[in-house]
Coordinates of C-alpha atoms in Angstrom, one line a residue:
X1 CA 0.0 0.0 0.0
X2 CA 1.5 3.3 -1.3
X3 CA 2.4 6.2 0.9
X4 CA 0.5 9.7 0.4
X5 CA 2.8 12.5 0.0
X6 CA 3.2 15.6 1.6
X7 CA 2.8 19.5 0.5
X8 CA 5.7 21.2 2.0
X9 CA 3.9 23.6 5.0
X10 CA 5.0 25.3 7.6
X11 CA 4.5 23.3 10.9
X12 CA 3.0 26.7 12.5
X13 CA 0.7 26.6 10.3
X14 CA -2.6 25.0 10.0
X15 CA -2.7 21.9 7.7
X16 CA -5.5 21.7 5.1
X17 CA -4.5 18.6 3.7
X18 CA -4.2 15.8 6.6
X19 CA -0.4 14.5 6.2
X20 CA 1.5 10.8 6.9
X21 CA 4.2 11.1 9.8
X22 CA 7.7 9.6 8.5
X23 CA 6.5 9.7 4.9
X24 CA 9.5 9.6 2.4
X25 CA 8.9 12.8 0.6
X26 CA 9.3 16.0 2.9
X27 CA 7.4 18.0 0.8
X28 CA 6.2 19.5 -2.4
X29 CA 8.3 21.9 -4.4
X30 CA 6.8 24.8 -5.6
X31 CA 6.8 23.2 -9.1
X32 CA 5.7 20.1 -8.8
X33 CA 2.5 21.5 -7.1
X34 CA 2.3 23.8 -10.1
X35 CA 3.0 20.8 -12.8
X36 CA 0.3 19.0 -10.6
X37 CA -2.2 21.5 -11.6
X38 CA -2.1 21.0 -15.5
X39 CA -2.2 18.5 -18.5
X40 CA -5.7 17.0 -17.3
X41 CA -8.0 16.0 -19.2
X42 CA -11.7 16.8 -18.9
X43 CA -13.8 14.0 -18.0
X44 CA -17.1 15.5 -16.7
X45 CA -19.9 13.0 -18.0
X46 CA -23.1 13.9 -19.7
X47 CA -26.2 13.0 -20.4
X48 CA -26.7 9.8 -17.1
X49 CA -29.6 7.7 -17.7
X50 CA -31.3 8.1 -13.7
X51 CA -30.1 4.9 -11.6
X52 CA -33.0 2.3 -11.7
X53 CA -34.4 3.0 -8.9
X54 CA -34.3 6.4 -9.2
X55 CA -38.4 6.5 -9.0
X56 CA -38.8 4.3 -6.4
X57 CA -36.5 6.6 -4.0
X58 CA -38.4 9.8 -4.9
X59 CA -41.4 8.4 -4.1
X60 CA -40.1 7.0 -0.9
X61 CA -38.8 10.7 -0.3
X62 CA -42.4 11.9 -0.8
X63 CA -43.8 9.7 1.7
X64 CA -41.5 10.7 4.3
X65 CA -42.1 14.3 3.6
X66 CA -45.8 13.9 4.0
X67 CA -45.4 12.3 7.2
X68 CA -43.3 15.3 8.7
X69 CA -45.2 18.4 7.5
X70 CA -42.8 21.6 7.9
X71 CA -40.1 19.8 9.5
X72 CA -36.1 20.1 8.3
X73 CA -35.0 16.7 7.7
X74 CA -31.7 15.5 8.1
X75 CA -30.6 11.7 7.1
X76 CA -26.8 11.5 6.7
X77 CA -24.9 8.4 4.7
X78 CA -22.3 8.4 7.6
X79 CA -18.2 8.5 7.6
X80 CA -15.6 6.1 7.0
X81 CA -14.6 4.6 10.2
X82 CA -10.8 3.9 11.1
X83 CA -9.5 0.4 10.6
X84 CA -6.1 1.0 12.3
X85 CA -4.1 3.9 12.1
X86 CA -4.6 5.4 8.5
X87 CA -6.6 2.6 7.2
X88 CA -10.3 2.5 6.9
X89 CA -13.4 -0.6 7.3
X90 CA -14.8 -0.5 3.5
X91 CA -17.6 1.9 3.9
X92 CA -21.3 1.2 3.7
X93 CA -23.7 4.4 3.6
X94 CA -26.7 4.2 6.4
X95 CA -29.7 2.2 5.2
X96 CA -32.0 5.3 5.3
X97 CA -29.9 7.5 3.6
X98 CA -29.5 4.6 0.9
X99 CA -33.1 3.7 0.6
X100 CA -34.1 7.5 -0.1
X101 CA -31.7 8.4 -2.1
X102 CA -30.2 4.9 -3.6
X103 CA -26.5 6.8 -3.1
X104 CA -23.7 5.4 -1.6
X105 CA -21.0 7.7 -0.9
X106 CA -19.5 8.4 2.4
X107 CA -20.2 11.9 3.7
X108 CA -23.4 12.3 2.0
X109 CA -26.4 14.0 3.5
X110 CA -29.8 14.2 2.3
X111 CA -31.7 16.6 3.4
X112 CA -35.5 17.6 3.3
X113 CA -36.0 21.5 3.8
X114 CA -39.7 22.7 3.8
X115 CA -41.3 24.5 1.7
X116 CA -44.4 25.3 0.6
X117 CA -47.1 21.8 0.9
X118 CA -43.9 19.6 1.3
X119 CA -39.8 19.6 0.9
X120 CA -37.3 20.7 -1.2
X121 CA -35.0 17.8 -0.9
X122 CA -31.1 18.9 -1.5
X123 CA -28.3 16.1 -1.3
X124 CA -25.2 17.3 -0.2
X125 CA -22.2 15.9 -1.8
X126 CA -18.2 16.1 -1.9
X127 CA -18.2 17.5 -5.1
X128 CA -14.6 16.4 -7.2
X129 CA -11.2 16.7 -5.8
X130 CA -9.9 20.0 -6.1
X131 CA -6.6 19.8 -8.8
X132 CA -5.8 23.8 -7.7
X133 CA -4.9 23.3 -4.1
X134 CA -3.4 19.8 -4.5
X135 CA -6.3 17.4 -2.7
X136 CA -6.9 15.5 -5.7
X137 CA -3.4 14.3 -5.1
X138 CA -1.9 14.8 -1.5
X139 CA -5.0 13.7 0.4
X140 CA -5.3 10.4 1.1
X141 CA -9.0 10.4 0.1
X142 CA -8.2 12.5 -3.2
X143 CA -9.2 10.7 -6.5
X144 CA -5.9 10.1 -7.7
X145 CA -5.8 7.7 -4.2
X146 CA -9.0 6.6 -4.0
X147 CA -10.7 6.7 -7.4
X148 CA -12.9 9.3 -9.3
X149 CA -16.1 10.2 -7.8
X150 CA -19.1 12.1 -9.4
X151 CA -19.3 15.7 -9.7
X152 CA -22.2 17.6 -8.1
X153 CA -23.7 17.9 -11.7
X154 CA -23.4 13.9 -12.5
X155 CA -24.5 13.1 -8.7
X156 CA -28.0 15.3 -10.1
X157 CA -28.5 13.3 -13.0
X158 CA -28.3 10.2 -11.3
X159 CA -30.0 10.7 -8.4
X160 CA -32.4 13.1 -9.4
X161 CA -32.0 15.4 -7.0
X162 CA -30.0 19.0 -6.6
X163 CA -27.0 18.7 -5.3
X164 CA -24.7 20.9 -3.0
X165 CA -20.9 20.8 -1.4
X166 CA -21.4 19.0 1.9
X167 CA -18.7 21.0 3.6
X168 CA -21.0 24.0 3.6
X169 CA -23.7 22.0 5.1
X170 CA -22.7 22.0 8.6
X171 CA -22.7 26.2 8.8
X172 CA -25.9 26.2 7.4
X173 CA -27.4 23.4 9.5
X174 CA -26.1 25.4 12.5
X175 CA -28.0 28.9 11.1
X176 CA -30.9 26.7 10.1
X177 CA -34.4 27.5 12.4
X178 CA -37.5 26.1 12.8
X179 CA -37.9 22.0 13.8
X180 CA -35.3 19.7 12.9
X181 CA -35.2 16.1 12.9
X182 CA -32.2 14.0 12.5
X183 CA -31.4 10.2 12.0
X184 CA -28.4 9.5 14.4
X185 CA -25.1 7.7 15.0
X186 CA -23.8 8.0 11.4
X187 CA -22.4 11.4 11.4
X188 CA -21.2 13.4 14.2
X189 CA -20.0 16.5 12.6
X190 CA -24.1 16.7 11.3
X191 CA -24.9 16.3 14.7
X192 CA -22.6 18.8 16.5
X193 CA -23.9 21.0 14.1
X194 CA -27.5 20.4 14.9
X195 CA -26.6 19.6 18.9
X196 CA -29.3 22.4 20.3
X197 CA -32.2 22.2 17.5
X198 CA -32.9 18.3 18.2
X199 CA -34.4 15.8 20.5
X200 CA -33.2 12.2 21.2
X201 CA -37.3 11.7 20.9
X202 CA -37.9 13.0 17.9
X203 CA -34.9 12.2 16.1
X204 CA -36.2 8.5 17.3
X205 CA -39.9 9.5 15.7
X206 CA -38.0 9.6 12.5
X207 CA -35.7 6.6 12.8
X208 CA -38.9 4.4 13.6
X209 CA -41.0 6.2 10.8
X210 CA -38.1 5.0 8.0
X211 CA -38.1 1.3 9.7
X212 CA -41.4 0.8 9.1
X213 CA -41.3 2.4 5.6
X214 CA -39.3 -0.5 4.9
X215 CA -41.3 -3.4 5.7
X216 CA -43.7 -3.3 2.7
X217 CA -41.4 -3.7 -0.4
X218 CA -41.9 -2.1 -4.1
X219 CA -41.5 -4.0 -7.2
X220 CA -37.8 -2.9 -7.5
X221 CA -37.0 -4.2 -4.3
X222 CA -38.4 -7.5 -4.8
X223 CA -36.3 -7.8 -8.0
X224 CA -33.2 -6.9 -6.0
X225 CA -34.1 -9.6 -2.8
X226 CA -34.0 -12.2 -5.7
X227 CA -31.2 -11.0 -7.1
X228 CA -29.7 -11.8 -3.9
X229 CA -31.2 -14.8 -3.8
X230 CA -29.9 -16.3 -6.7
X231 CA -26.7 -15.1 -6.3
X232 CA -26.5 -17.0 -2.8
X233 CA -27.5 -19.9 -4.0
X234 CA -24.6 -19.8 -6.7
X235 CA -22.4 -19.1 -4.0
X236 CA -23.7 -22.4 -1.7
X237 CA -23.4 -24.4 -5.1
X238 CA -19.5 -22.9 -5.1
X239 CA -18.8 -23.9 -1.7
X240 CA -19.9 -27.8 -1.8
X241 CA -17.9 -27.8 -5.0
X242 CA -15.0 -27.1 -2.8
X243 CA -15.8 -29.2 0.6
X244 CA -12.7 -31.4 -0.1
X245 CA -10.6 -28.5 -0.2
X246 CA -12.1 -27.1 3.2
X247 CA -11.8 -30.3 5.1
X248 CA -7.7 -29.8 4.0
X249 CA -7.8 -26.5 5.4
X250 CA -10.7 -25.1 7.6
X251 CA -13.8 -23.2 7.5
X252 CA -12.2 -20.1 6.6
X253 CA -12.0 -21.8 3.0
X254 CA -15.7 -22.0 3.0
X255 CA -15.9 -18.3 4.2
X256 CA -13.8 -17.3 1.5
X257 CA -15.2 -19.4 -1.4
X258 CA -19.0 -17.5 -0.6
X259 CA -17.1 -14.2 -0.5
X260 CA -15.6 -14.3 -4.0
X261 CA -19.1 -15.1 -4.9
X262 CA -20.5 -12.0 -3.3
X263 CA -17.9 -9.8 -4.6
X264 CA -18.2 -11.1 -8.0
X265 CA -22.0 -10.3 -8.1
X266 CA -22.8 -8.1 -5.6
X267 CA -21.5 -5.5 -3.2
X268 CA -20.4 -8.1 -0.4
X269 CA -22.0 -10.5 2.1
X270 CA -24.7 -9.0 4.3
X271 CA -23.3 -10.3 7.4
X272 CA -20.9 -11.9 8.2
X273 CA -20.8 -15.8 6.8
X274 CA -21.7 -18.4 9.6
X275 CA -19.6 -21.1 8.4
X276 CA -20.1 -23.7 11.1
X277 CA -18.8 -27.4 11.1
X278 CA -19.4 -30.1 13.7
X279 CA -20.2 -28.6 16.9
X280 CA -19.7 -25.1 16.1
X281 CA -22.8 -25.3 14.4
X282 CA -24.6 -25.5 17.8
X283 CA -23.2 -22.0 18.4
X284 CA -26.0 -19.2 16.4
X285 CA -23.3 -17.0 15.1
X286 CA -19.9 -18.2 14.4
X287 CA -18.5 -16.2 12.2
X288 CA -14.7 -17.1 13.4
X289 CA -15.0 -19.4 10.8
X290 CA -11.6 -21.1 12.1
X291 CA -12.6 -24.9 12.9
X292 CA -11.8 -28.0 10.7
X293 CA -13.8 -29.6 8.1
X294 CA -14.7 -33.5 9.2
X295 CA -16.5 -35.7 7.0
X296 CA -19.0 -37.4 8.9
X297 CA -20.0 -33.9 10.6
X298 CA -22.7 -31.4 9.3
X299 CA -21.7 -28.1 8.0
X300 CA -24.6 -25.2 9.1
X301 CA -23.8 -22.8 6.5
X302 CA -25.9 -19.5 7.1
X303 CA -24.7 -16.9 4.7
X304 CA -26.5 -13.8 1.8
X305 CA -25.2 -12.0 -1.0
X306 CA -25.6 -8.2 -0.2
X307 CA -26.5 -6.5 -4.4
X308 CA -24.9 -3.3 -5.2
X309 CA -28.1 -1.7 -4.3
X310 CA -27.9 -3.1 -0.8
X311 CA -30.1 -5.7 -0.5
X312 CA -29.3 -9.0 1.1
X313 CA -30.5 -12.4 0.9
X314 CA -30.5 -14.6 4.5
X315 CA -30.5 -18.2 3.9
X316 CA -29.2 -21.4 5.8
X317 CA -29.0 -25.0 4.9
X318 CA -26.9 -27.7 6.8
X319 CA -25.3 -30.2 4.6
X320 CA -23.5 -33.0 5.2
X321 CA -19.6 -32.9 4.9
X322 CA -19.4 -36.4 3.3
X323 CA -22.6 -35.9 1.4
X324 CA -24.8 -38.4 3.0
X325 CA -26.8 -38.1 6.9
X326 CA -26.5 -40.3 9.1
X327 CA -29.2 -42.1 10.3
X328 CA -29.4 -39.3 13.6
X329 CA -28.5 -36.7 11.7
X330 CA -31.6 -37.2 9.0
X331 CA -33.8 -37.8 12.2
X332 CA -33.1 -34.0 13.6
X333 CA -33.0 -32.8 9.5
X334 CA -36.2 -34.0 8.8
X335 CA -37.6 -32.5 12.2
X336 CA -36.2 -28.9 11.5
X337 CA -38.0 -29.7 7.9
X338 CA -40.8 -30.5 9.1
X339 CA -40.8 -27.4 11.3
X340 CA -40.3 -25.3 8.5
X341 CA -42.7 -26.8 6.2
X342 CA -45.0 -25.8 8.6
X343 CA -43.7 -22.0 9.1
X344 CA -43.4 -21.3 5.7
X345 CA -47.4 -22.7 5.2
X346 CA -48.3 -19.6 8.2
X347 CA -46.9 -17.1 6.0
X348 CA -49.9 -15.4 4.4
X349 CA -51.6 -11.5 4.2
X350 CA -53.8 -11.2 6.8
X351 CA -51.9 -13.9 9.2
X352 CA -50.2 -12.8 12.2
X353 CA -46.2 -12.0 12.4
X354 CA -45.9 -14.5 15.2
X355 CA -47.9 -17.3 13.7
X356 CA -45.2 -19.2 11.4
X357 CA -42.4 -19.2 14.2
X358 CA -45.8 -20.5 16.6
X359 CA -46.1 -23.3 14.0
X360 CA -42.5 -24.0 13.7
X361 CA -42.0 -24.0 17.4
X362 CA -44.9 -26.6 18.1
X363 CA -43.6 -28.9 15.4
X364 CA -40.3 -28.7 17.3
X365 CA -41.3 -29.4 20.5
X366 CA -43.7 -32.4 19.3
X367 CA -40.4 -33.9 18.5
X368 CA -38.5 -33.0 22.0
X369 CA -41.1 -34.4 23.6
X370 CA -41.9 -37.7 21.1
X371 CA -37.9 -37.9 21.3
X372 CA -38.5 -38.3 24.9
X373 CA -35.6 -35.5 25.4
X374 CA -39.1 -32.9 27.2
X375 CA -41.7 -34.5 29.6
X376 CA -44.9 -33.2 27.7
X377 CA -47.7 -32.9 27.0
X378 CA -46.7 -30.6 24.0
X379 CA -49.2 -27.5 25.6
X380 CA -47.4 -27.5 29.1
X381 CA -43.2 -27.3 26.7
X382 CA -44.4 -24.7 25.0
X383 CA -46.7 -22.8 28.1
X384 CA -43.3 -22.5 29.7
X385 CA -40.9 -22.6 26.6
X386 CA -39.0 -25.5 27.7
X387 CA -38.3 -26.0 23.9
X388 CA -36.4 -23.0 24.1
X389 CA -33.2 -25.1 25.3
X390 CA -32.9 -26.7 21.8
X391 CA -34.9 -24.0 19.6
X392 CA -32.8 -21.1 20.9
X393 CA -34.0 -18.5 18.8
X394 CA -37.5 -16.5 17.2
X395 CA -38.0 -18.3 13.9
X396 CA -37.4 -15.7 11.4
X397 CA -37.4 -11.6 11.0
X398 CA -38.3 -8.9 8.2
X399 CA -35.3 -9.0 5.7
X400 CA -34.2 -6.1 2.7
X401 CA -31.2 -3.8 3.4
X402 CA -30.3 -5.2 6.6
X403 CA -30.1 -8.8 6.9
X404 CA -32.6 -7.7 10.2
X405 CA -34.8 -5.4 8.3
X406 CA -36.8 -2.9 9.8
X407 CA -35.8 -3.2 13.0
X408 CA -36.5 0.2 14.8
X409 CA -40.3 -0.6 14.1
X410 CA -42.7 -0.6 16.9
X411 CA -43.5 -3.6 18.5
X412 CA -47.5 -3.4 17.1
X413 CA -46.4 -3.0 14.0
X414 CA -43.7 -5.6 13.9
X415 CA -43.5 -8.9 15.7
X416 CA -47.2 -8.1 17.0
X417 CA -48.4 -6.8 13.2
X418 CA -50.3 -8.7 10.8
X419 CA -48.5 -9.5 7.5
X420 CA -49.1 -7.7 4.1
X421 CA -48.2 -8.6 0.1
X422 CA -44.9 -7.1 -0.3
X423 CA -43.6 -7.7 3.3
X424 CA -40.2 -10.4 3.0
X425 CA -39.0 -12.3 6.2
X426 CA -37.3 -15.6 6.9
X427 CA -38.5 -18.8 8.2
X428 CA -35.5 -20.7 9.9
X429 CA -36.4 -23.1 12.4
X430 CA -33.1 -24.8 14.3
X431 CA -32.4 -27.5 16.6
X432 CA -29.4 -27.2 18.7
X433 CA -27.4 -29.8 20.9
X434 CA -24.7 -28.3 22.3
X435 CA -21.8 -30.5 22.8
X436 CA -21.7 -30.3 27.0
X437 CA -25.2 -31.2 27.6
X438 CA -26.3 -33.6 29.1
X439 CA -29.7 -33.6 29.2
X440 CA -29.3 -35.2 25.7
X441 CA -28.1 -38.7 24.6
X442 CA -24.9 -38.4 24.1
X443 CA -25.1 -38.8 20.7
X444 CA -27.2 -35.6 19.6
X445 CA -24.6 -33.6 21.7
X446 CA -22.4 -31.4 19.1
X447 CA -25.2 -31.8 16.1
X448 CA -27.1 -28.4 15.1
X449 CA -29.3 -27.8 12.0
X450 CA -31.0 -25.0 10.9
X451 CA -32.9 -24.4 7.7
X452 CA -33.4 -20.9 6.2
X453 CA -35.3 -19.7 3.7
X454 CA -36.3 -16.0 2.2
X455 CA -40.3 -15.5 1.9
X456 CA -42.5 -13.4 0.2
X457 CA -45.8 -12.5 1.4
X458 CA -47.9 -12.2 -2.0
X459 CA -51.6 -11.3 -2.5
X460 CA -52.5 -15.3 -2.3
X461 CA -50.1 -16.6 0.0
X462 CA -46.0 -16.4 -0.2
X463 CA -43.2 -17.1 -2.5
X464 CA -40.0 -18.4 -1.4
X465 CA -37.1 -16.7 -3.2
X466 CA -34.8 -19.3 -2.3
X467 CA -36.1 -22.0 -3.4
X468 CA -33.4 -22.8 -5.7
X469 CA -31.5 -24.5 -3.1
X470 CA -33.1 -27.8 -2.0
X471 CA -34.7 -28.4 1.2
X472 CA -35.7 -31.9 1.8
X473 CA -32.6 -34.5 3.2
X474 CA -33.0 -36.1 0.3
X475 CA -32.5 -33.7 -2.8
X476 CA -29.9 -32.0 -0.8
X477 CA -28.0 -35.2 -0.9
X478 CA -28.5 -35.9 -4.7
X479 CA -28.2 -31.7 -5.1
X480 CA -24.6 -32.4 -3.7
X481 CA -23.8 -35.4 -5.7
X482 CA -24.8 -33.7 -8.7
X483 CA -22.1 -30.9 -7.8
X484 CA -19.1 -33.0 -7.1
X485 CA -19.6 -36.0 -9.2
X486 CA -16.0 -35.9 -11.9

């Protein structure tokens, strides 16, 4: 990784371009940072086609705007966040500030300023690097380092919305009156600026208003959940083409395998892989992904493509390293199956948001207790959740740009709502033995299995937009032969 260099500035004075400590160049000679300054090309671009979802995101603006009549509102994209020392995480822009605008870009705030009926919504940009003053070149987040970004004018054309120079924002934000509202913990500079014109309560008003926006998706979503879909189930195809490979190595090959797939067709995962082998797959999220491969053990693997539009597909199936179940390991399979089966059949408009993880549950603890692993009857396990031991966890959640979509909502209108067409969630019933208890035969201990899929509620019932990997014990094993036969 190359070194930025550094203009040449007195040390009493204040720096305008941040500099390296112990970089190799001392400084910038008066004519290199004149020769800097000339021989470019232009390469402003004309006449952008609107993203695809360009539509879909001012209509999303609109709705927000009618909900918050003669209110400033303030949804920043966030900042890149330190690594270690001088290197930064990869950034990812704030889901609200994505879903209203479908922009990306780190530093970016939209903002909806009142007037008239509704809002004049402004984004606020950093506009090109400047080639007079030497950024474009001496920064470390100047194009020549980190790549060409849009002008103000392109970012308009795109987006479809004016746009402004973010670094003025903050002076007007603090000159700004009336009432202001906020989405927080993306952008502190935003909020400094805004420190004595909002409330933590109605900032939190807002935050809940944009959850809940989300939980009924458009037509463009819907084609990007699939997208993500599909891609994820080319990515579990890639990895049980490689299970030889991991069981030489470790998990992290079956981390890494998905994640090429990701990157290839998407932005990146949406969380981080859960690549679980032999017991670690009684563990709900193990991402350390460092454990060996055994054939003869089940690998859980829960894992989504995240599209370059944000969206991310959830899905889990547990496969067997060698290809084949055992004869115990088919037993719990076919009970999380079953389970699901039964979830995915409660996912309907009108239906409750509890009732598929009700009917997965019961299913589940029919088995616990015909297993003989519960004293029943089945009423009194699940009265008192004694199920919960083995089940661990709710059965599914509302899924789009964050793999736990929509989760600022209000209770009523979430896990106590009634679903609608449009709304996507999972259904992913597990069991889970956990390898020191022993409550269990000894030979369950160390087996978990958990089945996820993606599911649309539709006008007649639900879709599942996974359904291109294989569920059932049986096709998964001729799935997997079909993938590693020559």
């Amino acid at each position: 990784m190359a070194e930025e260099l550094t203009p040449e500035t007195p040390e009493d004075e204040e720096q305008p371009i941040k500099q390296r400590k112990n970089g190799l160049y001392p400084g910038v000679s008066d004519e290199l940072a004149e020769n800097m300054t000339t021989g470019w090309a232009d390469t402003e671009l004309q006449g952008l086609e609107p993203i695809a979802q360009a539509e879909q995101t001012a209509a999303r603006r609109a709705a927000l705007s009618a909900r918050f009549p003669g209110e400033r509102l303030v949804i920043p994209a966030g900042n890149l966040k330190t690594r270690s020392n001088d290197t930064e995480y990869s950034f990812r822009a704030s889901t609200e500030y994505a879903y209203l605008t479908g922009d990306q870009t780190e530093d970016g705030v939209l903002v909806l300023e009142p007037k008239g009926d509704g809002h004049l919504a402004t984004i606020h940009l950093l506009p090109r690097s400047n080639r007079e003053n030497g950024e474009f070149w001496l920064s470390g987040q100047g194009e020549l380092w980190v790549g060409r970004r849009h002008s103000l004018a392109e970012a308009e054309q795109l987006l479809g919305i004016p746009a402004e120079d973010v670094r003025e924002l903050p002076a007007k934000l603090r000159e700004a009156t009336g009432p202001v509202r906020a989405v927080r913990g993306h952008d502190a500079g935003i909020e400094a600026a805004l420190t004595d014109k909002v409330t933590a309560e109605r900032d939190e008003e807002l935050r809940v208003f944009l959850s809940e926006a989300r939980a009924v998706k458009d037509a463009f979503e819907i084609g990007e959940l699939q997208k993500a879909c599909d891609s994820t189930a080319r990515g579990f195809e890639d990895v049980v083409k490689v299970l030889d490979k991991a069981e030489a190595t470790s998990e992290r090959y079956i981390e890494g395998t998905f994640f090429l797939r990701a990157r290839v067709e998407g932005n990146d995962v949406g969380y981080g892989s859960i690549c679980a082998a032999g017991p670690h797959a009684t563990t709900l999220h193990w991402v350390r992904n460092d454990g060996p491969v055994r054939s003869g053990d089940l690998l859980l693997l829960d894992a989504g493509v995240e599209t370059h539009t944000l969206y991310t597909a959830d899905i889990t199936r547990t496969l067997p390293i060698s290809g084949r179940y055992t004869e115990l390991q088919r037993k719990i399979y076919d009970a999380v199956y079953e389970a699901q089966e039964a979830g995915i059949a409660a996912v309907k408009p009108g239906a409750k948001f509890r009732d598929f993880h009700d009917a997965s549950q019961r299913v589940l603890a029919e088995k616990l207790v015909e297993w003989g692993l519960v004293e029943g009857p089945v009423e009194r396990v699940l009265e008192l959740g004694l199920q919960r031991r083995w089940t661990l966890h709710g059965t599914g959640h509302m899924l789009g740009m964050d793999v736990h979509d929509c989760a600022a909502a209000r209770t009523e209108a979430y896990v106590d709502g009634t679903l609608e067409p449009g709304m996507c969630l999972t259904v992913e019933p597990g069991l889970y033995f956990q390898a020191d208890d022993l409550t269990v035969p000894e030979e369950y201990r160390g087996i978990g299995v958990r089945i996820e899929d993606d599911i649309l509620v539709t006008e007649d019932g639900n879709r599942n937009l996974s359904a291109a990997l294989p569920r059932r014990a049986d096709e998964v094993e001729a799935w997997m032969a079909s993938l590693t036969q020559g």
